Amino acid sequence: MKNGISLSGLSEFVHEVKQDGKEAQASYGVQLDWQSGTRSQVTALAMQLGRHRLAREFQWTIDEPRPLLGQNHGPNPQEVLLSGLGGCLLVAYAVGASVLGIQLEKLQIQVRGNLDLRGFLGVEEQVPVAFQEIEYQVHLAGDGSREQFEHLHRQVERQSPNRMSLAQGVPLRGHLTIEKRL
Amino acid sequence: MKSQPRSIHGDPRAQTPGSGASWCNRLQRRRLAGPALGENLRNGGASTLCVHAGTMEDATTGAVGTPIFQNSTFVLGSESYQAVEQGFARDRFLYSRYGNPNQWAVQEKLAALEGAESSLVFSSGMAAIAATVLALLEPGGHLLTSTDLYGGSYNFFQEELANMGRSVSFVDPRKLKGMEAAIRPNTELIFVELLSNPLLKVADLPALAALASRHRLRLVVDATFVSPIGCRPLEHGADLVVHSASKYLNGHSDLIAGAAIGSRKLVDRIWQRMLVFGSSLDPHACFLLERGLKTLALRMEAHHRNAFQVASFLQTHPKVRRVLFPGLESHPDFALAKGLLSRVGGMITFEIDGTDEQALALVQALKLPTEATSLGGVESLVSLPFNTSHAAFTAAQREAMGIRPGCVRLSVGIEDPADLIGDLNQALESALASHSELA
Ligand SMILES: Cc1ncc(COP(=O)(O)O)c(C=O)c1O
């Protein structure tokens, strides 16, 4: 299978969801449990794909580096966010290359973002809390033409869900439950 | 003699996804039923499908019936390489673990009989169950299954799944509330047997399918005891049917095989597991299974007719305490069976008015039914749950399940019912008479 992706399986899925949009509905979730200090344990929750549930047995740790008051047990929230963007871009490049019939030899993405922590700390009103900018650099090699790679790059910009979510923003709501003390 | 290689070795209808599309939405390949060597018979009565569906007609020789392709591998061509590269290897003949004309022929017959798009044969019923459950249950996933299960399935679920990162709960599938309460956030699958062993309880498929759909679960049904002649579980909402083809499907007690049958989408997923587990069915065994299936409808009719007569006889016998046959009004699930099963099949469980030792004496006094485990053959087979399928349980545990002392399991064959009844009559007399002498 070229690039490790079954193009036939992808094509069949495309036709399935053309016929039945319900099969394209995906719901994801993660749960974070505070462990200590800045450290959390993340658990992927069961997801739903189409009409069915999909168990997800994945856990990871998020922490801050020591200079940011953590114990450095895992990547920090910004790195996780950037990797969520990068991982989604990577899927889109790999799938898109397969659709175009390109055999990939290299696919590497670096994602970088800048924060001014004065925003989070609230010490300077004018400084934005959000990332000032996120930038990524994609390294591609394979048997595609320059035109094909450029087409792929443009397609990924239009089709990557995480990229689009960050670029356009999505409605985001937080809810609070105050529980009984243990 | 080397004949000109055909460019396509496999399903001539198989589409490629198309190369050089600009994005996913332009890909061309859709899922088709099969794989098959052409359009297959899907409509007709059960007997017609048994005889004709799936048969591979060999144009070169004009042979009647599917020839045996006892080869491990196939000539490769550009079509074959393309199928591997683009991920549709299941539609091409490459290597007999992946697919072989004898597998395809019998798979198409089974798919037609179950009213399904696709099917897959395996080297045993357990191989079919293992590949199916592992394909549909992700690591971290939870399986909801029945307390009444074939021992091999029970062992696999209870002893092996935990080591593979999956969990399982055993519940009474007739208690829907309890079933629903056992569903967890990571539950993905319900697995039940259509007719349970040995008490022949009927699974309420429509109710289970509704429960599964409400909770976004998949429903897998082991229909080994019934066969597609008695019920087509997919029509009642099951996502997949599995069989031990060693039983009724083959019907002659001379083969170990299994099958998983359902939508092409799900069967393709199972096929990927079958490839790596290596549990494909040998071509010669496929030929035997295909031949056996030709008489499935006839045999099931005979099994059912005989079992009804034998069960009716046993029910009136003074030395028989209880007869469990879902075709008799006395069975607790008679109404459900009537709605769900067009034929109940040939399995009877009965309790003699005596002990397990006397039941053993009865089995040994029988001349026609063979004292052997398994079921579904043309010959009657008889065994006792206490020292075979349920030997791992204590007498008290068996009681709690509803298996009381003196319980006998009879797989009624296609012999003349009068002979079977005569034999049972003499064996009952001799086994239970010796008891009174001892007492
Ligand atoms: C209901 C049921 N399912 C599955 C199996 C396993 O099938 P096999 O023996 O072909 O592996 C059996 C076999 O006894 C069975 O009775």
XYZ file of C-alpha atoms and ligand atoms in Angstrom:
637
model
C 0.000 0.000 0.000
C 1.448 3.329 -1.080
C 2.494 5.467 1.901
C 0.899 2.860 4.180
C -2.609 4.087 3.339
C -5.281 2.007 1.637
C -6.486 4.294 -1.099
C -9.292 1.829 -1.794
C -10.443 1.920 1.825
C -10.348 5.722 1.709
C -12.309 5.799 -1.533
C -14.934 3.424 -0.144
C -15.294 5.582 2.959
C -15.691 8.695 0.787
C -18.520 7.057 -1.155
C -20.112 5.768 2.021
C -20.303 9.231 3.545
C -21.467 10.760 0.260
C -24.441 8.434 0.563
C -24.912 8.728 4.300
C -23.562 11.838 5.966
C -24.189 10.326 9.372
C -21.275 7.963 8.878
C -18.964 10.988 8.691
C -19.863 12.331 12.135
C -16.957 12.029 14.543
C -16.998 13.104 18.210
C -13.841 13.164 20.262
C -13.055 13.868 23.875
C -10.282 13.818 26.417
C -10.382 14.019 30.193
C -7.692 15.678 32.262
C -7.127 14.800 35.885
C -4.961 16.999 38.026
C -2.129 15.059 39.597
C 0.022 17.656 41.308
C 1.315 21.127 40.599
C 1.046 21.792 36.871
C 0.854 18.099 35.972
C -2.212 16.411 34.517
C -2.990 12.940 33.317
C -4.898 12.955 30.039
C -7.196 10.085 29.061
C -8.760 9.830 25.632
C -12.492 9.190 25.978
C -14.426 6.774 23.804
C -15.118 8.473 20.513
C -18.073 8.122 18.212
C -17.679 7.516 14.539
C -20.851 7.395 12.516
C -23.326 5.218 14.353
C -20.768 3.439 16.482
C -18.531 3.845 19.462
C -14.813 3.436 19.305
C -12.863 2.725 22.479
C -9.623 4.710 22.803
C -7.043 3.359 25.161
C -4.555 6.198 25.336
C -3.185 8.177 28.247
C -0.480 10.779 28.443
C 0.919 13.355 30.802
C 1.084 17.115 30.416
C 3.332 19.221 32.624
C 5.299 22.470 32.590
C 9.090 22.732 32.558
C 10.755 23.609 35.869
C 11.336 27.295 35.076
C 7.580 27.520 34.608
C 6.955 25.976 38.013
C 6.363 22.410 36.845
C 8.169 19.102 37.316
C 8.768 18.540 33.607
C 7.085 15.088 33.385
C 5.728 15.620 29.924
C 5.200 18.077 27.082
C 3.474 21.286 28.066
C -0.003 22.383 26.927
C 1.397 24.584 24.149
C 3.456 21.732 22.747
C 0.414 19.491 22.857
C -1.629 22.104 21.018
C 1.094 22.553 18.379
C 1.452 18.787 17.974
C -2.323 18.510 17.544
C -2.033 20.973 14.697
C 1.047 19.300 13.232
C -0.417 15.799 13.504
C -3.545 16.858 11.674
C -1.523 18.562 8.943
C 0.595 15.439 8.597
C -2.490 13.243 8.106
C -3.705 15.608 5.415
C -0.336 15.638 3.596
C -0.046 11.835 3.739
C -3.633 11.244 2.606
C -3.438 13.976 -0.037
C -0.147 12.641 -1.427
C -1.700 9.173 -1.687
C -4.734 10.547 -3.499
C -2.436 12.336 -5.957
C -0.499 9.106 -6.436
C 2.736 10.445 -4.931
C 5.108 8.048 -3.212
C 6.430 10.007 -0.242
C 10.004 9.647 0.884
C 10.029 12.338 3.528
C 7.320 14.206 5.359
C 8.458 16.356 8.243
C 6.662 19.260 9.838
C 7.987 21.760 12.364
C 5.407 23.841 14.156
C 6.381 26.880 16.194
C 4.385 29.405 18.145
C 5.189 32.449 20.266
C 3.493 33.432 23.488
C 4.112 36.499 25.547
C 3.522 35.163 29.031
C 2.778 38.646 30.311
C -0.662 38.027 28.818
C -1.341 34.934 30.908
C 0.162 36.560 33.992
C -1.957 39.650 33.457
C 0.894 42.050 34.046
C 0.416 44.059 30.864
C -3.111 44.868 29.697
C -2.131 45.430 26.056
C -0.326 42.110 25.619
C -2.572 39.473 24.052
C -3.104 36.241 26.013
C -3.256 34.142 22.818
C -0.429 32.978 20.627
C 0.865 35.909 18.631
C 1.546 33.668 15.704
C 1.815 30.014 14.785
C 4.079 28.984 11.965
C 4.844 25.650 10.380
C 7.490 24.437 8.013
C 6.797 21.343 5.894
C 9.563 19.255 4.332
C 8.347 16.996 1.551
C 10.216 14.618 -0.712
C 8.836 12.046 -3.128
C 8.088 11.285 -6.746
C 5.615 14.161 -7.202
C 6.196 17.194 -9.414
C 6.674 20.704 -7.980
C 3.131 21.549 -9.158
C 1.724 18.521 -7.371
C 3.463 19.353 -4.105
C 2.255 22.941 -4.297
C -1.257 21.777 -5.040
C -1.022 19.438 -2.053
C 0.179 22.266 0.194
C -2.785 24.444 -0.832
C -5.258 21.589 -0.414
C -4.015 20.871 3.084
C -4.483 24.551 3.990
C -8.106 24.254 2.960
C -8.883 20.785 4.342
C -7.046 20.256 7.634
C -9.633 20.450 10.456
C -7.232 21.468 13.228
C -5.609 24.078 11.049
C -8.994 25.486 10.127
C -10.123 25.486 13.749
C -7.110 27.524 14.823
C -7.170 29.809 11.802
C -10.885 30.605 12.010
C -11.573 29.978 15.662
C -14.479 27.826 16.871
C -17.222 28.532 19.423
C -15.781 27.492 22.757
C -17.827 27.141 25.921
C -16.714 26.213 29.419
C -19.102 25.054 32.145
C -18.516 24.869 35.855
C -19.632 22.238 38.338
C -18.750 22.783 41.975
C -18.662 19.418 43.687
C -18.977 18.436 47.332
C -15.651 18.481 49.162
C -14.143 15.052 49.755
C 1.373 -26.078 -21.396
C 1.484 -22.450 -20.471
C -1.740 -20.674 -21.289
C -1.904 -16.942 -21.913
C -2.236 -15.269 -18.515
C -5.441 -13.239 -18.166
C -4.847 -9.690 -17.137
C -7.316 -9.915 -14.246
C -7.154 -12.716 -11.712
C -10.008 -11.973 -9.401
C -13.194 -9.950 -9.213
C -13.733 -8.391 -12.670
C -16.051 -5.732 -11.189
C -13.464 -4.385 -8.755
C -12.808 -0.694 -9.345
C -9.559 1.095 -8.681
C -9.788 4.235 -6.585
C -8.413 6.110 -9.610
C -5.017 7.748 -9.756
C -4.220 11.427 -9.798
C -7.467 12.665 -8.240
C -7.137 16.181 -6.868
C -8.604 15.358 -3.466
C -10.457 12.584 -1.587
C -13.891 13.548 -2.927
C -12.761 12.622 -6.465
C -11.853 9.021 -5.688
C -13.895 6.530 -7.662
C -13.974 3.167 -5.989
C -17.108 2.154 -4.072
C -17.634 -0.856 -1.932
C -19.232 -3.740 -3.806
C -20.640 -6.984 -2.484
C -18.308 -9.943 -2.743
C -15.553 -10.441 -3.746
C -16.893 -12.764 -6.429
C -16.017 -13.947 -9.905
C -18.994 -12.089 -11.331
C -22.577 -11.302 -10.433
C -23.740 -13.907 -8.005
C -27.170 -15.360 -7.421
C -28.656 -13.561 -4.433
C -32.381 -14.133 -4.906
C -34.303 -17.352 -4.805
C -35.505 -19.901 -2.332
C -33.131 -21.313 0.235
C -32.748 -24.635 -1.592
C -31.985 -22.884 -4.876
C -29.340 -20.743 -3.189
C -27.905 -23.793 -1.442
C -27.447 -25.559 -4.765
C -26.447 -22.710 -7.054
C -25.220 -19.582 -5.288
C -21.518 -18.914 -5.592
C -20.695 -21.852 -7.856
C -17.684 -21.033 -9.981
C -18.246 -22.169 -13.529
C -14.997 -22.867 -15.283
C -15.359 -21.778 -18.895
C -12.153 -23.499 -20.004
C -13.271 -27.018 -19.119
C -17.040 -26.684 -18.818
C -16.834 -28.547 -15.534
C -20.111 -28.678 -13.624
C -19.567 -27.408 -10.109
C -16.628 -25.508 -8.674
C -13.296 -27.178 -9.492
C -10.787 -27.565 -6.655
C -7.975 -25.027 -6.796
C -5.477 -26.695 -4.515
C -2.790 -24.093 -5.159
C -1.093 -21.832 -2.678
C -0.213 -19.048 -5.087
C -1.237 -17.316 -8.332
C 0.465 -15.780 -11.371
C 1.062 -12.096 -10.744
C 0.436 -9.370 -13.292
C 0.210 -5.593 -13.368
C -3.381 -5.855 -12.078
C -2.157 -7.747 -9.035
C 0.581 -5.241 -8.205
C -1.886 -2.412 -8.603
C -4.303 -4.100 -6.175
C -1.570 -4.414 -3.554
C -0.413 -0.830 -4.010
C -3.893 0.658 -3.903
C -5.220 -1.497 -1.096
C -7.770 -3.746 -2.799
C -5.905 -7.030 -2.508
C -9.073 -8.784 -1.303
C -10.463 -8.471 -4.848
C -7.556 -10.262 -6.509
C -6.057 -13.745 -6.368
C -2.513 -13.372 -5.057
C -1.956 -16.093 -2.506
C -4.407 -18.584 -1.033
C -4.221 -17.197 2.509
C -5.567 -13.940 1.020
C -8.172 -15.521 -1.219
C -8.762 -18.505 -3.477
C -11.598 -19.423 -5.896
C -12.794 -22.194 -3.560
C -12.988 -19.758 -0.664
C -14.823 -17.242 -2.825
C -17.321 -19.801 -4.094
C -18.328 -21.006 -0.654
C -18.249 -17.480 0.772
C -20.648 -16.309 -1.909
C -22.972 -19.212 -1.142
C -22.938 -18.337 2.565
C -23.461 -14.623 1.867
C -26.441 -15.430 -0.364
C -27.924 -17.732 2.282
C -27.587 -15.136 5.048
C -28.762 -12.284 2.799
C -25.410 -10.528 3.215
C -22.975 -8.606 1.042
C -19.879 -10.521 2.011
C -18.559 -13.450 3.946
C -15.299 -15.000 5.016
C -14.483 -18.623 5.780
C -11.992 -19.663 8.459
C -10.088 -22.719 9.563
C -12.533 -23.161 12.499
C -15.509 -21.566 14.173
C -13.210 -20.305 16.931
C -10.950 -18.700 14.318
C -13.996 -16.875 12.925
C -15.064 -15.738 16.400
C -11.558 -14.609 17.412
C -10.927 -12.613 14.216
C -14.412 -11.067 14.316
C -14.274 -10.001 17.955
C -10.727 -8.663 17.694
C -11.585 -6.745 14.531
C -14.595 -5.034 16.094
C -13.323 -4.528 19.636
C -10.533 -1.975 19.951
C -7.892 -2.230 22.662
C -9.532 -0.685 25.720
C -12.937 -1.743 24.452
C -15.528 -3.679 26.435
C -17.503 -6.700 25.253
C -20.975 -7.483 26.514
C -21.817 -11.145 26.175
C -23.996 -13.879 27.551
C -23.613 -16.123 30.559
C -24.769 -18.946 28.242
C -21.945 -19.488 25.798
C -20.143 -22.251 23.999
C -17.151 -23.123 26.230
C -14.558 -22.191 23.602
C -16.035 -18.715 23.207
C -16.310 -18.386 26.983
C -12.635 -19.296 27.407
C -11.535 -16.904 24.711
C -13.517 -14.019 26.205
C -12.735 -14.817 29.834
C -9.117 -15.977 29.617
C -7.609 -14.286 26.565
C -9.272 -10.925 25.989
C -7.894 -9.353 29.163
C -4.354 -10.043 27.961
C -5.228 -8.253 24.753
C -6.361 -5.098 26.528
C -10.109 -5.736 26.192
C -12.613 -6.297 28.996
C -15.777 -8.389 29.098
C -19.017 -8.734 31.087
C -21.194 -11.831 31.111
C -24.897 -11.094 31.535
C -28.210 -12.824 30.870
C -29.224 -11.576 27.406
C -32.897 -12.161 28.232
C -32.728 -9.543 30.991
C -32.502 -6.424 28.895
C -32.435 -4.058 31.859
C -29.429 -5.843 33.318
C -27.853 -5.885 29.901
C -28.341 -2.149 29.521
C -26.971 -1.515 33.018
C -23.784 -3.383 32.105
C -23.018 -1.066 29.175
C -19.974 1.124 29.866
C -18.652 4.177 28.035
C -16.118 1.928 26.274
C -18.551 -0.879 25.364
C -18.387 -1.548 21.635
C -19.843 -4.957 21.029
C -22.607 -7.375 22.041
C -22.009 -11.054 21.271
C -24.767 -13.643 21.750
C -25.648 -17.119 20.573
C -28.980 -17.309 18.821
C -29.809 -20.620 20.517
C -27.822 -21.231 23.673
C -26.108 -24.402 24.743
C -27.452 -26.569 26.329
C -30.754 -24.988 27.438
C -31.630 -23.746 23.940
C -32.668 -20.318 25.140
C -33.549 -18.034 22.248
C -31.842 -14.635 21.969
C -34.383 -11.876 21.338
C -32.575 -10.436 18.331
C -34.875 -7.494 17.560
C -34.708 -6.324 21.184
C -30.927 -6.777 21.319
C -30.478 -4.978 18.001
C -32.549 -2.054 19.278
C -30.458 -1.918 22.441
C -27.233 -2.058 20.429
C -28.342 0.682 18.096
C -29.509 2.923 20.967
C -26.071 2.683 22.546
C -24.109 2.744 19.265
C -22.844 -0.798 19.710
C -22.465 -3.591 17.210
C -24.291 -6.897 17.544
C -22.599 -10.179 16.585
C -24.709 -13.347 16.587
C -23.378 -16.907 16.689
C -26.077 -18.749 14.753
C -24.334 -22.132 14.700
C -27.275 -24.013 16.262
C -29.826 -22.611 13.820
C -28.185 -22.097 10.386
C -29.505 -19.574 7.844
C -32.328 -21.965 7.032
C -33.794 -21.337 10.492
C -33.051 -17.635 10.816
C -31.149 -14.889 9.030
C -29.948 -12.749 11.950
C -28.903 -9.829 9.718
C -32.579 -9.345 8.855
C -33.290 -8.913 12.563
C -30.691 -6.214 13.077
C -27.462 -8.125 13.722
C -24.319 -6.543 12.252
C -22.533 -9.843 11.743
C -23.286 -13.556 11.911
C -20.657 -16.094 12.856
C -20.890 -19.861 12.512
C -19.006 -22.924 13.418
C -19.324 -24.407 9.935
C -18.139 -27.682 11.478
C -21.790 -28.180 12.536
C -24.930 -27.796 10.411
C -23.375 -25.800 7.566
C -21.079 -28.633 6.567
C -23.388 -31.189 8.135
C -21.341 -34.353 7.803
C -19.054 -34.232 10.860
C -16.019 -34.431 8.596
C -14.672 -30.893 8.646
C -13.585 -28.081 10.975
C -14.403 -24.632 9.583
C -15.938 -21.315 10.492
C -17.543 -18.297 8.850
C -18.224 -14.606 9.472
C -20.943 -12.989 7.358
C -22.196 -9.404 7.066
C -21.613 -6.110 5.286
C -18.602 -5.838 2.990
C -17.323 -3.018 5.175
C -17.160 -5.098 8.336
C -16.068 -8.311 6.641
C -13.165 -6.402 5.019
C -12.066 -5.346 8.492
C -12.211 -8.951 9.676
C -10.324 -10.099 6.573
C -7.370 -7.924 7.606
C -7.253 -9.726 10.962
C -7.674 -13.126 9.317
C -4.622 -12.399 7.148
C -2.320 -11.734 10.079
C -3.759 -14.455 12.313
C -3.385 -16.838 9.385
C -6.706 -18.574 9.954
C -7.769 -19.027 6.336
C -9.554 -22.168 5.163
C -7.750 -24.633 2.921
C -9.210 -24.950 -0.625
C -9.986 -28.634 -0.230
C -11.884 -27.946 2.967
C -13.751 -25.167 1.114
C -14.782 -27.677 -1.507
C -16.152 -30.027 1.155
C -18.024 -27.205 2.839
C -19.470 -26.030 -0.466
C -20.609 -29.564 -1.235
C -22.117 -29.953 2.219
C -24.003 -26.682 1.903
C -25.796 -27.848 -1.237
C -28.057 -30.003 0.931
C -28.330 -27.618 3.894
C -31.990 -26.734 3.344
C -32.950 -30.398 2.849
C -30.993 -31.482 5.891
C -32.353 -28.749 8.157
C -35.864 -29.710 7.162
C -35.128 -33.309 8.138
C -33.331 -32.351 11.375
C -36.250 -30.182 12.374
C -38.907 -32.752 11.508
C -37.059 -35.532 13.325
C -36.282 -33.405 16.352
C -39.923 -32.411 16.655
C -41.005 -36.046 16.648
C -38.282 -37.145 19.053
C -38.977 -34.234 21.405
C -42.714 -34.977 21.338
C -41.971 -38.615 22.182
C -39.618 -37.686 25.031
C -42.128 -35.264 26.441
C -44.649 -38.052 26.969
C -42.147 -40.529 28.392
C -42.659 -41.100 32.143
C -38.928 -41.310 32.825
C -38.199 -37.938 31.265
C -38.607 -35.015 33.631
C -38.237 -32.146 31.195
C -37.704 -31.641 27.475
C -36.238 -28.443 26.068
C -36.996 -27.983 22.389
C -37.975 -24.469 21.278
C -40.362 -25.989 18.733
C -42.543 -27.368 21.540
C -45.045 -25.188 23.360
C -43.571 -26.367 26.649
C -40.316 -24.497 25.957
C -40.165 -21.182 27.839
C -39.104 -19.400 24.636
C -41.652 -21.047 22.335
C -43.373 -17.766 21.397
C -40.098 -15.992 20.712
C -38.813 -18.943 18.692
C -42.029 -18.989 16.671
C -41.574 -15.354 15.701
C -37.853 -15.535 15.003
C -37.031 -19.011 13.726
C -38.668 -20.531 10.691
C -37.114 -23.844 11.727
C -35.749 -24.617 15.144
C -33.225 -27.180 13.953
C -32.307 -30.507 15.458
C -31.042 -29.799 18.978
C -32.917 -31.240 21.953
C -31.946 -31.078 25.600
C -33.785 -33.271 28.075
C -33.572 -34.338 31.693
C -34.187 -37.881 32.700
C -35.810 -38.655 36.005
C -32.475 -39.666 37.490
C -28.851 -38.778 38.094
C -25.952 -37.794 35.839
C -24.628 -41.354 36.227
C -27.912 -42.727 34.918
C -27.800 -40.239 32.075
C -24.374 -41.639 31.218
C -25.829 -45.156 31.334
C -28.579 -43.994 28.974
C -26.073 -42.536 26.529
C -24.104 -45.776 26.596
C -27.225 -47.846 26.055
C -28.121 -45.937 22.891
C -27.297 -47.808 19.698
C -27.924 -45.178 17.014
C -26.848 -41.787 18.403
C -23.090 -41.706 18.798
C -21.644 -40.694 22.154
C -19.674 -37.701 20.955
C -19.462 -33.987 21.391
C -20.327 -31.608 18.494
C -23.617 -31.406 16.655
C -25.265 -30.759 13.359
C -24.154 -33.861 11.474
C -26.373 -36.225 9.510
C -25.815 -38.767 12.289
C -27.382 -38.250 15.703
C -24.870 -37.332 18.395
C -25.456 -37.391 22.123
C -23.461 -35.981 25.034
C -23.884 -34.822 28.608
C -23.153 -31.246 29.692
C -21.887 -32.384 33.131
C -18.823 -34.194 31.785
C -18.262 -32.298 28.510
C -19.207 -28.675 27.808
C -19.890 -27.799 31.458
C -17.377 -30.072 33.197
C -15.471 -27.061 34.522
C -18.430 -26.040 36.697
C -19.516 -27.541 40.028
C -22.882 -29.286 40.281
C -24.211 -26.297 42.233
C -23.007 -23.865 39.543
C -24.683 -26.002 36.887
C -27.934 -25.994 38.868
C -27.744 -22.212 39.088
C -27.448 -22.062 35.291
C -30.449 -24.334 34.934
C -28.520 -27.507 34.077
C -29.922 -30.095 36.471
C -28.736 -33.659 37.075
C -29.658 -36.087 34.330
C -29.362 -33.477 31.598
C -28.746 -34.925 28.116
C -27.956 -33.045 24.896
C -29.095 -34.705 21.714
C -28.223 -33.543 18.213
C -30.901 -35.255 16.176
C -29.606 -36.500 12.824
C -31.493 -37.309 9.656
C -32.064 -41.006 10.392
C -35.624 -42.362 10.352
C -37.359 -40.869 13.372
C -39.063 -44.158 14.230
C -35.656 -45.790 14.619
C -34.398 -42.975 16.832
C -37.513 -43.097 18.995
C -37.312 -46.872 19.311
C -33.673 -46.642 20.330
C -34.318 -43.896 22.898
C -37.195 -45.906 24.298
C -35.115 -49.019 24.876
C -32.204 -47.018 26.308
C -34.469 -45.139 28.729
C -35.965 -48.413 29.908
C -32.624 -50.089 30.446
C -30.792 -47.108 32.009
C -33.523 -46.243 34.433
C -34.519 -49.819 35.181
C -31.036 -50.624 36.426
C -31.418 -47.732 38.853
C -34.484 -49.200 40.508
C -32.732 -52.552 40.801
C -29.848 -50.870 42.607
C -32.243 -49.050 44.855
C -22.132 -22.378 19.233
C -20.731 -22.688 18.841
N -19.928 -21.680 18.439
C -18.648 -21.911 18.078
C -18.093 -23.175 18.124
C -16.641 -23.353 17.748
O -16.524 -23.899 16.477
P -15.278 -24.802 15.984
O -15.293 -26.049 16.816
O -15.567 -25.021 14.552
O -14.040 -24.003 16.211
C -18.889 -24.237 18.505
C -18.282 -25.604 18.522
O -18.553 -26.463 19.235
C -20.236 -23.999 18.889
O -21.032 -24.997 19.296
